[in-house]
mmCIF file of C-alpha atoms in Angstrom:
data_model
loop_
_atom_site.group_PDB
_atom_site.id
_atom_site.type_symbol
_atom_site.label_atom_id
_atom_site.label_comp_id
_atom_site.label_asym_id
_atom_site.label_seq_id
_atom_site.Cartn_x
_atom_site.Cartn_y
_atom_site.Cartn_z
ATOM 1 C CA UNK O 1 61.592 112.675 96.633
ATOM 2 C CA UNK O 2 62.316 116.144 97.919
ATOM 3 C CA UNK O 3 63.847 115.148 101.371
ATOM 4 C CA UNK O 4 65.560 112.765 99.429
ATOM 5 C CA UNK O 5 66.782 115.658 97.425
ATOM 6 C CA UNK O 6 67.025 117.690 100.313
ATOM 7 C CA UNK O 7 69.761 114.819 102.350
ATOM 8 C CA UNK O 8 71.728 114.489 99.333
ATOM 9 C CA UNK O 9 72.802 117.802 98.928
ATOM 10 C CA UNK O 10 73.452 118.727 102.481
ATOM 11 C CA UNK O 11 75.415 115.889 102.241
ATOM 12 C CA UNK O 12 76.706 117.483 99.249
ATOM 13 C CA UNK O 13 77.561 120.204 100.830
ATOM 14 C CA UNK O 14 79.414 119.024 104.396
ATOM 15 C CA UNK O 15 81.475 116.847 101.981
ATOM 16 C CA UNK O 16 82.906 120.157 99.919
ATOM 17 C CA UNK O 17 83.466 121.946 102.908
ATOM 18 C CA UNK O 18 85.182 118.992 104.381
ATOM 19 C CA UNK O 19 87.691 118.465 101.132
ATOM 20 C CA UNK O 20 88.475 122.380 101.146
ATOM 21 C CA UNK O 21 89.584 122.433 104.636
ATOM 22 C CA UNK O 22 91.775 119.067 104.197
ATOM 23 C CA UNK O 23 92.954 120.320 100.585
ATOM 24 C CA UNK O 24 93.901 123.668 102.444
ATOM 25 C CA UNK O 25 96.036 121.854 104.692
ATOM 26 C CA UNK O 26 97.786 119.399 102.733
ATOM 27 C CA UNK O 27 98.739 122.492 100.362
ATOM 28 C CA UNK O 28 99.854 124.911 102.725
ATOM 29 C CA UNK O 29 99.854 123.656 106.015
ATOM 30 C CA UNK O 30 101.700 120.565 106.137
ATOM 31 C CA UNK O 31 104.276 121.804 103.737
ATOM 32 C CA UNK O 32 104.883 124.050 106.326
ATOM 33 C CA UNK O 33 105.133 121.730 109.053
ATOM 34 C CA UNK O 34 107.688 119.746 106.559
ATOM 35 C CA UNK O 35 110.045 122.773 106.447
ATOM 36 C CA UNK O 36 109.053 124.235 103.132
ATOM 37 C CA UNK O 37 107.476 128.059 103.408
ATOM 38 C CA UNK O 38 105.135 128.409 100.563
ATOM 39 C CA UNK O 39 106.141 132.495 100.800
ATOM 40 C CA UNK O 40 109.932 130.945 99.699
ATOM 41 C CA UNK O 41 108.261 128.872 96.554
ATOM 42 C CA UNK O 42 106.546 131.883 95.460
ATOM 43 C CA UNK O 43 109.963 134.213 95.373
ATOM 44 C CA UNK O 44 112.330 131.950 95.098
ATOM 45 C CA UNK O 45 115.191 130.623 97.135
ATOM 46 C CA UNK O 46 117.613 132.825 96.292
ATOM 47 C CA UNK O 47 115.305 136.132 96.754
ATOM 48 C CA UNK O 48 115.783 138.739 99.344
ATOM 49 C CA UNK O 49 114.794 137.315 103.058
ATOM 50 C CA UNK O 50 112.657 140.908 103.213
ATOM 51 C CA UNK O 51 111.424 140.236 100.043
ATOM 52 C CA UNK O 52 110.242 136.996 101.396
ATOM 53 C CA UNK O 53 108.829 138.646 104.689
ATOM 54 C CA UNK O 54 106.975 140.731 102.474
ATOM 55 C CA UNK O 55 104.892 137.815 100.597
ATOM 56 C CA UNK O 56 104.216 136.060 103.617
ATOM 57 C CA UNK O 57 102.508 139.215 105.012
ATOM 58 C CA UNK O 58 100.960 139.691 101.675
ATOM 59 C CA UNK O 59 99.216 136.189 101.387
ATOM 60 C CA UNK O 60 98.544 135.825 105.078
ATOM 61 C CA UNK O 61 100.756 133.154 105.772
ATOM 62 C CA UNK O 62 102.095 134.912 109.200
ATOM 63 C CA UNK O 63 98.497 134.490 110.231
ATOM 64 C CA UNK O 64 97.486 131.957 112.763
ATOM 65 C CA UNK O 65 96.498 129.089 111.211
ATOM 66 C CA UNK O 66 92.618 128.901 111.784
ATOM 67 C CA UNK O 67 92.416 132.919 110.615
ATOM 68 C CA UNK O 68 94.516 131.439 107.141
ATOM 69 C CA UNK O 69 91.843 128.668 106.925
ATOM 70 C CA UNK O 70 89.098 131.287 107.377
ATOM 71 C CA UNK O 71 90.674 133.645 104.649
ATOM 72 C CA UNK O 72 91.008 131.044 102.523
ATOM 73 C CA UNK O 73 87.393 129.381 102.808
ATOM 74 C CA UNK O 74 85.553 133.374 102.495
ATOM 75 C CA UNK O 75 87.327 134.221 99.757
ATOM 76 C CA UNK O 76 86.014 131.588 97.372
ATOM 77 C CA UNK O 77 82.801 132.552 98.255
ATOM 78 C CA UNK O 78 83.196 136.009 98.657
ATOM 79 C CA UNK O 79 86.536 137.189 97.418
ATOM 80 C CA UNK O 80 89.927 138.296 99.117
ATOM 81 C CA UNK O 81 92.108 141.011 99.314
ATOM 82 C CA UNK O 82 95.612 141.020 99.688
ATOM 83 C CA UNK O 83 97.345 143.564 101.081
ATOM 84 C CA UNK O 84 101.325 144.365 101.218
ATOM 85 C CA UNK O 85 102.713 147.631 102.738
ATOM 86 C CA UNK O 86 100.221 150.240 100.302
ATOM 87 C CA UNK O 87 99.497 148.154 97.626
ATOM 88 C CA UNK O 88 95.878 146.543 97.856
ATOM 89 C CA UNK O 89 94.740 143.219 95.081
ATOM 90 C CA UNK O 90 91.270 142.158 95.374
ATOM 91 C CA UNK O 91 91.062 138.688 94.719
ATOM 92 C CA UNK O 92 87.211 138.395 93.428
ATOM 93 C CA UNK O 93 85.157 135.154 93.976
ATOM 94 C CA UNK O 94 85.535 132.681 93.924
ATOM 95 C CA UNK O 95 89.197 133.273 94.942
ATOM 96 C CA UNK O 96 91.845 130.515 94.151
ATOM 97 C CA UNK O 97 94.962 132.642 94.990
ATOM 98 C CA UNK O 98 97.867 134.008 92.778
ATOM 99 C CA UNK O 99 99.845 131.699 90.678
ATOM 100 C CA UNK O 100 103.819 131.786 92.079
ATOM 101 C CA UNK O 101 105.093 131.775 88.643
ATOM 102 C CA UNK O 102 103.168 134.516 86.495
ATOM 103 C CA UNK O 103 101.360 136.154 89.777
ATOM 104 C CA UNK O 104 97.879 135.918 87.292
ATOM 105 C CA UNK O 105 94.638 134.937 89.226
ATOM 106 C CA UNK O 106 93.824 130.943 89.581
ATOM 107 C CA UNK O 107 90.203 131.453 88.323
ATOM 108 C CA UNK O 108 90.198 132.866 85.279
ATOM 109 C CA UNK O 109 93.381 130.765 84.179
ATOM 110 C CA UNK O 110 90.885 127.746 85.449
ATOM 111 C CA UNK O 111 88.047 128.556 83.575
ATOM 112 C CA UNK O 112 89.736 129.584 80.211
ATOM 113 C CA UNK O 113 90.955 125.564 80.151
ATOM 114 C CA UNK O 114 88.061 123.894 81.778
ATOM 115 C CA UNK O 115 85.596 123.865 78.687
ATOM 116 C CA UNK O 116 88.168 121.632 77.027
ATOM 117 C CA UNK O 117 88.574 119.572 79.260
ATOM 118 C CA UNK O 118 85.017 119.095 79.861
ATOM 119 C CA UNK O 119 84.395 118.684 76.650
ATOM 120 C CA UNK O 120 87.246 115.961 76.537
ATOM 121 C CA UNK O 121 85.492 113.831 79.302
ATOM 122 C CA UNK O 122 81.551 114.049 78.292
ATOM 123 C CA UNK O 123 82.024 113.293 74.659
ATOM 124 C CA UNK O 124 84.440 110.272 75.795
ATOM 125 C CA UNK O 125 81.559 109.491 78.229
ATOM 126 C CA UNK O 126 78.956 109.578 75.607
ATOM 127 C CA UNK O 127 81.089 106.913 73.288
ATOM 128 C CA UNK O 128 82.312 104.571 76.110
ATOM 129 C CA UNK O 129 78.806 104.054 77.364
ATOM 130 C CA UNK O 130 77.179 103.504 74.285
ATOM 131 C CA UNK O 131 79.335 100.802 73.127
ATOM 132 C CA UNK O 132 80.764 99.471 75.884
ATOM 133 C CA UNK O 133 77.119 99.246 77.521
ATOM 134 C CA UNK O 134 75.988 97.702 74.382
ATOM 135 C CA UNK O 135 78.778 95.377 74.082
ATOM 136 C CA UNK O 136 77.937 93.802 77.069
ATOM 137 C CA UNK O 137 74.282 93.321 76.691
ATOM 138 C CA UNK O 138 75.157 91.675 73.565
ATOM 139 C CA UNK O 139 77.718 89.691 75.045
ATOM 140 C CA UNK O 140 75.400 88.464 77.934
ATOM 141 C CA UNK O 141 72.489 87.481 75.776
ATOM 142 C CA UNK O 142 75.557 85.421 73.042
ATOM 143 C CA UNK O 143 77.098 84.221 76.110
ATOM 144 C CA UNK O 144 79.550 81.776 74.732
ATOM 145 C CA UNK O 145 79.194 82.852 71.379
ATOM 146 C CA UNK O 146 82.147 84.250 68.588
ATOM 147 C CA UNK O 147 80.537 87.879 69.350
ATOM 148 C CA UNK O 148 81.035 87.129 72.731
ATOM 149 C CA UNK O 149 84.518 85.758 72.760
ATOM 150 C CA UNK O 150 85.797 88.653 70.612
ATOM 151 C CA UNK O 151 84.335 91.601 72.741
ATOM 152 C CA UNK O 152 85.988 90.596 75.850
ATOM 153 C CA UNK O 153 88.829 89.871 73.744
ATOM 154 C CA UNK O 154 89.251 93.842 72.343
ATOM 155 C CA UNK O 155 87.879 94.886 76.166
ATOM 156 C CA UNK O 156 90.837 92.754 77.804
ATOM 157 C CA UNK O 157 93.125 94.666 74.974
ATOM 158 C CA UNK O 158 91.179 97.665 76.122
ATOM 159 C CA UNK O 159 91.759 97.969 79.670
ATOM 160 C CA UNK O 160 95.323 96.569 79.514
ATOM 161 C CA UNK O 161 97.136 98.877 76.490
ATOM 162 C CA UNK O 162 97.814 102.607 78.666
ATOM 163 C CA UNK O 163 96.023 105.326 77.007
ATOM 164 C CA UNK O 164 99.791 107.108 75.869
ATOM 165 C CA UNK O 165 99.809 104.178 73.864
ATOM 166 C CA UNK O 166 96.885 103.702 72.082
ATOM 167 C CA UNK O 167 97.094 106.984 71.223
ATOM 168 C CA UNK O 168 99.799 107.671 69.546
ATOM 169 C CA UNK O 169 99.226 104.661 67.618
ATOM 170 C CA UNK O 170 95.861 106.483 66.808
ATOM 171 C CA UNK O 171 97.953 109.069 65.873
ATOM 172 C CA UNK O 172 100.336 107.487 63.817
ATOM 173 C CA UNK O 173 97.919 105.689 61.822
ATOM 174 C CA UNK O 174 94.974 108.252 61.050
ATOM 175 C CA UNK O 175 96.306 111.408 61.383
ATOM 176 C CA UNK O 176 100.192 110.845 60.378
ATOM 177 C CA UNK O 177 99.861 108.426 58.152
ATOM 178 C CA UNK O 178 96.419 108.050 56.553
ATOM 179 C CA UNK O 179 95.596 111.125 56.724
ATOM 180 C CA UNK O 180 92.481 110.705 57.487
ATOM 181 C CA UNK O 181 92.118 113.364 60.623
ATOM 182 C CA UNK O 182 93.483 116.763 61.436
ATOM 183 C CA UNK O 183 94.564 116.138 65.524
ATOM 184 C CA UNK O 184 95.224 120.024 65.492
ATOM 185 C CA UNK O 185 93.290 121.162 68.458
ATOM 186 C CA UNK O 186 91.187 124.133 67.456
ATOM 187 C CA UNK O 187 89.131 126.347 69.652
ATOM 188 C CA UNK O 188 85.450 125.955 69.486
ATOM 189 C CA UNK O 189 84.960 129.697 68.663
ATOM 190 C CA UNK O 190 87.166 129.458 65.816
ATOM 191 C CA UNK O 191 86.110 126.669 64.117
ATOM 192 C CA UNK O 192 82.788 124.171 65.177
ATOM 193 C CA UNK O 193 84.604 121.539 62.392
ATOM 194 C CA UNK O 194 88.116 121.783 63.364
ATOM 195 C CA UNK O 195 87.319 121.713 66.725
ATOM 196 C CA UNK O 196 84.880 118.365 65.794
ATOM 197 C CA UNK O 197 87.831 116.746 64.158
ATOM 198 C CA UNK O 198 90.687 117.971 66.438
ATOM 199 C CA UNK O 199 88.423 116.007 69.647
ATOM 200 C CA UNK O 200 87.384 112.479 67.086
ATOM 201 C CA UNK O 201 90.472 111.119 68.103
ATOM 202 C CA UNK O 202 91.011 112.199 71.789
ATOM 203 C CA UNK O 203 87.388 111.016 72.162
ATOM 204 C CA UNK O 204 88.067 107.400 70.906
ATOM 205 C CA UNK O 205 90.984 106.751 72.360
ATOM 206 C CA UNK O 206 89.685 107.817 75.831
ATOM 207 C CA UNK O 207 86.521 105.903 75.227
ATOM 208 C CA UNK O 208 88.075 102.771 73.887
ATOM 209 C CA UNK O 209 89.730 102.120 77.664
ATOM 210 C CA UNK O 210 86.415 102.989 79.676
ATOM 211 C CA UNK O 211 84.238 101.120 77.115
ATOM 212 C CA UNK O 212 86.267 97.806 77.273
ATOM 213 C CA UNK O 213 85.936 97.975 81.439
ATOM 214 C CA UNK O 214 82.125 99.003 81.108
ATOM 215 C CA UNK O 215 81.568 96.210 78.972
ATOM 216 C CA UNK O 216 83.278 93.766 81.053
ATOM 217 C CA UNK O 217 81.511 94.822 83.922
ATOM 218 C CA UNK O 218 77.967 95.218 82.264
ATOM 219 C CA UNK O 219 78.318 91.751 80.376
ATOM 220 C CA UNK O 220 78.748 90.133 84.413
ATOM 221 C CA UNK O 221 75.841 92.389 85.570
ATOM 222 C CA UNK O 222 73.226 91.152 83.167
ATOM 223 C CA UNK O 223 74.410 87.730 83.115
ATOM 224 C CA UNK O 224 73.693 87.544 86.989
ATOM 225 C CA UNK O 225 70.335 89.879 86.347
ATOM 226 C CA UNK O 226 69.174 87.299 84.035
ATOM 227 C CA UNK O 227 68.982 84.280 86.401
ATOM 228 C CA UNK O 228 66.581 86.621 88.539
ATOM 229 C CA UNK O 229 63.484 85.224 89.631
ATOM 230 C CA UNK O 230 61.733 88.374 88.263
ATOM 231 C CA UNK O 231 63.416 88.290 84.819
ATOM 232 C CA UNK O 232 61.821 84.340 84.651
ATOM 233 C CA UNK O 233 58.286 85.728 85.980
ATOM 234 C CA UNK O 234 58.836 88.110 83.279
ATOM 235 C CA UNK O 235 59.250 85.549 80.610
ATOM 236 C CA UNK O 236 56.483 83.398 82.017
ATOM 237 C CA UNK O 237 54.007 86.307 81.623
ATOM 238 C CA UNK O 238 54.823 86.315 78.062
ATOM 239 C CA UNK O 239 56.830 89.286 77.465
ATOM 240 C CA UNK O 240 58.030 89.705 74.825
ATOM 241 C CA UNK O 241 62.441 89.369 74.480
ATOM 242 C CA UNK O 242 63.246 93.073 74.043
ATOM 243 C CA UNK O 243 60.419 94.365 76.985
ATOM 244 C CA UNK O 244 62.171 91.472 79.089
ATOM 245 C CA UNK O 245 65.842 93.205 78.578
ATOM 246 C CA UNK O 246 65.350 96.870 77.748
ATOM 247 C CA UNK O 247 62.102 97.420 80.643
ATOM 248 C CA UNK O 248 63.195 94.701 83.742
ATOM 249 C CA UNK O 249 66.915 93.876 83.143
ATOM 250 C CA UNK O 250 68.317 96.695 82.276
ATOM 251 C CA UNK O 251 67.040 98.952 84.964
ATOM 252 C CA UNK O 252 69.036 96.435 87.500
ATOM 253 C CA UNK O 253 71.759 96.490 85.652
ATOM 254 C CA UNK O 254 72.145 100.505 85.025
ATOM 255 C CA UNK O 255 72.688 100.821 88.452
ATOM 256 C CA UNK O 256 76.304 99.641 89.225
ATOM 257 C CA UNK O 257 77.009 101.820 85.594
ATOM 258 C CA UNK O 258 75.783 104.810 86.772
ATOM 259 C CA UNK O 259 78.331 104.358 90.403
ATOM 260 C CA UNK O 260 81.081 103.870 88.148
ATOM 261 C CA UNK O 261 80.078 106.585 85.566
ATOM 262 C CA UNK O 262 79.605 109.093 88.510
ATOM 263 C CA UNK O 263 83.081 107.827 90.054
ATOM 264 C CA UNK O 264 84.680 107.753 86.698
ATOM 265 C CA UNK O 265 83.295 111.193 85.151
ATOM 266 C CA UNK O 266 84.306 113.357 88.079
ATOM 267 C CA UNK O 267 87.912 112.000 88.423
ATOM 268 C CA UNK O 268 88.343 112.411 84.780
ATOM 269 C CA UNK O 269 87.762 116.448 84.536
ATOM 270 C CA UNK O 270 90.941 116.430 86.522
ATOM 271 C CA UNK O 271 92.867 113.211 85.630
ATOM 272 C CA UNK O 272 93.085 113.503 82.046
ATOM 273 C CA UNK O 273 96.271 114.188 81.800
ATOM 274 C CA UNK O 274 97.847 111.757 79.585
ATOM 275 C CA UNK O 275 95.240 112.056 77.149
ATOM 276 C CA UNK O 276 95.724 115.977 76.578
ATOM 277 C CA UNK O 277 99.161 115.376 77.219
ATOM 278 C CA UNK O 278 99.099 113.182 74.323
ATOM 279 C CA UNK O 279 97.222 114.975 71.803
ATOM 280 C CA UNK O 280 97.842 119.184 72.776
ATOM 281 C CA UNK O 281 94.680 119.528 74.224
ATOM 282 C CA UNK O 282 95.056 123.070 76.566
ATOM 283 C CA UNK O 283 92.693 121.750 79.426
ATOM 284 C CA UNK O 284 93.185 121.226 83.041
ATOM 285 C CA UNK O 285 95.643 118.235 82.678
ATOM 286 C CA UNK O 286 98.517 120.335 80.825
ATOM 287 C CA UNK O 287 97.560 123.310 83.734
ATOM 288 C CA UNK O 288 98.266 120.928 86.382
ATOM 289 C CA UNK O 289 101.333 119.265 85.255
ATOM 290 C CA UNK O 290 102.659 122.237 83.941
ATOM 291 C CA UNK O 291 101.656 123.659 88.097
ATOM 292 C CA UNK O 292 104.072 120.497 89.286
ATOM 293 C CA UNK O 293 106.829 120.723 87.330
ATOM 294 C CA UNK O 294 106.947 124.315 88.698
ATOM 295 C CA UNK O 295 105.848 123.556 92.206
ATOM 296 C CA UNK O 296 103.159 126.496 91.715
ATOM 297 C CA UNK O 297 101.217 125.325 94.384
ATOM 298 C CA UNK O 298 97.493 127.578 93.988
ATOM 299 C CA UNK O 299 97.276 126.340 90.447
ATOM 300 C CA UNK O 300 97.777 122.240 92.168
ATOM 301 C CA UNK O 301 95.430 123.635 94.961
ATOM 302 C CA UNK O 302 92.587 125.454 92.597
ATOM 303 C CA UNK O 303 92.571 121.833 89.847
ATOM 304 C CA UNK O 304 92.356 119.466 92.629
ATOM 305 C CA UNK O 305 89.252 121.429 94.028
ATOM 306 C CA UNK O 306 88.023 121.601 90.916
ATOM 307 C CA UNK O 307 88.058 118.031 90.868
ATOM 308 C CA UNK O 308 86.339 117.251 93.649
ATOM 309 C CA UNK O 309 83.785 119.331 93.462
ATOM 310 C CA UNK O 310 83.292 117.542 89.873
ATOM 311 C CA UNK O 311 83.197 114.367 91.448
ATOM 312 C CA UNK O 312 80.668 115.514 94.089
ATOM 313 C CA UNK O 313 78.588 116.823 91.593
ATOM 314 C CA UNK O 314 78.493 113.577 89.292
ATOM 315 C CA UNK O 315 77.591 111.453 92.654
ATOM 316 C CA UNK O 316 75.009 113.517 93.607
ATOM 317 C CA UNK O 317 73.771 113.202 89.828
ATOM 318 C CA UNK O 318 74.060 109.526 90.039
ATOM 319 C CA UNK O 319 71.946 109.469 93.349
ATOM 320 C CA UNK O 320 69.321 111.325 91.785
ATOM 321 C CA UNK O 321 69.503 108.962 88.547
ATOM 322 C CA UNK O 322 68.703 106.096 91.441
ATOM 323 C CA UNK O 323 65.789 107.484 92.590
ATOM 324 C CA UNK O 324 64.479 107.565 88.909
ATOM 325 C CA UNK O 325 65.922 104.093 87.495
ATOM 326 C CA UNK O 326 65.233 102.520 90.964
ATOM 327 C CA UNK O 327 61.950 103.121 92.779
ATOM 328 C CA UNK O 328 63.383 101.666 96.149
ATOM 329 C CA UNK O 329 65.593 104.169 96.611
ATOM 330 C CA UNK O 330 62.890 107.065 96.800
ATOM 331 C CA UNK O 331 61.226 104.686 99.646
ATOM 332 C CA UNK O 332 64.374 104.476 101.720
#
């Protein structure tokens, strides 16, 4: 179990150093390469060509390009500092760069909206995969059933109707016009209930998409788990129904979940765009689209590494989940 350990996360590890350097140079390399000088997005195109001279020193970008790519990779480990005639700015770790808009430091802008955003994708996490999984348990074992027919009915509704959609139809009905739910989005700190109720409906209406595909897709696992030779031997033995499903089936058929919950979580904390679009949340998805519209490329640069390293993180979570669900996997 420990080399096991041990391979994933130097896997882990060559994989994050891998996406920085390509991330580095599809940011500011290639835009570079296109014609476009990063040093001219930050001022402006109508600034002063000294003034522009002047940030390019400042940020490095007059550097050759493998001492920019070393600058860049130390200092979000160990900082930066950027210097510009007299003027010195240390850039502590891990070091993301300057925005081009309000000059303020990636990180801390990062971290102020990444609780809410995490917060957005595990509690939508936690609801898709408790009914969608148990939708399509129920589904296999009623194959052919009404129950059955009516689940993948609402899960084909799921997947197909876009998130925007569904909610501001949420929206319309619960909050607008029953009333039932304040969608005001309230920081935790403030207020533990408003904050509760402000994330019930981004929650749901997240969850109702990934539920309706995890139920499709666990409802085909278990059906083919089920004609197993073991599940029969298990039956033959004289377990009981519910030791048959919840002990022997369901470890098979956790394991395709768990690769698309590890897949699915990690792109999430960076893709949830329309969702706090739709509903005000201030997370990562209204940084980053806020970052495009204004072509502020550290604050692109800093959410998409976020991102990844999210998704790198959730895999190598999922890997270890295998080597606890599945007992080959510790022997390979």
């Amino acid at each position: 179990m420990l080399a096991y350990l041990i391979r994933r996360l130097f896997a882990a590890a060559v994989m994050l150093v891998v996406i920085i350097l390509v991330v580095f140079g599809i940011f500011f390399l290639v835009p570079r390469w296109a014609g476009v000088d990063p040093a001219t997005m930050f001022v402006g195109k109508q600034a002063d060509p000294a003034a522009i001279e002047a940030v390019r020193q400042k940020l490095g970008l007059a550097d050759p390009i493998f001492a920019q790519v070393w600058e860049f990779f130390k200092g979000l480990f160990v900082g930066r500092t950027y210097a510009a005639g007299g003027d010195v700015t240390n850039c502590a770790a891990p070091c993301f760069g300057y925005s081009f808009r309000n000059e303020q430091a990636i990180w801390p802008v990062l971290t102020d909206r990444f609780p809410v955003t995490l917060a957005l994708a595990l509690g939508a996490a936690f609801l898709w995969l408790i009914f969608g999984v148990a939708a399509g348990v129920l589904s296999a074992l009623k194959r052919g059933s009404l129950w059955d027919r009516g689940a993948m009915i609402v899960a084909l509704g799921g997947v197909s109707l876009p998130i925007y959609f569904t909610g501001l139809l949420s929206l319309a009905i619960f909050s607008y016009g029953l009333g039932w739910i304040d969608a005001q989005y309230v920081p935790i700190e403030e207020s533990f209930t408003g904050w509760f109720g402000g994330m019930i409906l981004p929650w749901v209406t997240l969850a109702f998409l990934y539920a309706a595909m995890y139920a499709r897709i666990t409802r085909a696992t278990m059906l083919e788990v089920l004609g197993e030779d073991y599940i029969r031997t298990a039956r033959a033995k004289g377990l009981t129904e519910p030791v048959v499903i919840g002990k022997h089936a369901m470890r098979s058929t956790m394991t395709p979940i768990l690769t698309m919950l590890g897949m699915d979580l990690g792109a999430l904390i960076g893709g949830a765009i329309l969702t706090e679009t739709t509903f005000s949340l201030p997370g990562l998805g209204q940084a980053v689209l806020k970052a495009i519209s204004d072509k502020d490329l550290p604050v692109i640069l800093g959410v998409t590494l976020i991102t990844s390293l999210a998704v790198i993180v959730a895999n190598l979570l999922v890997d270890l989940l295998y080597a606890v669900i599945d007992p080959r996997v510790r022997l390979s």
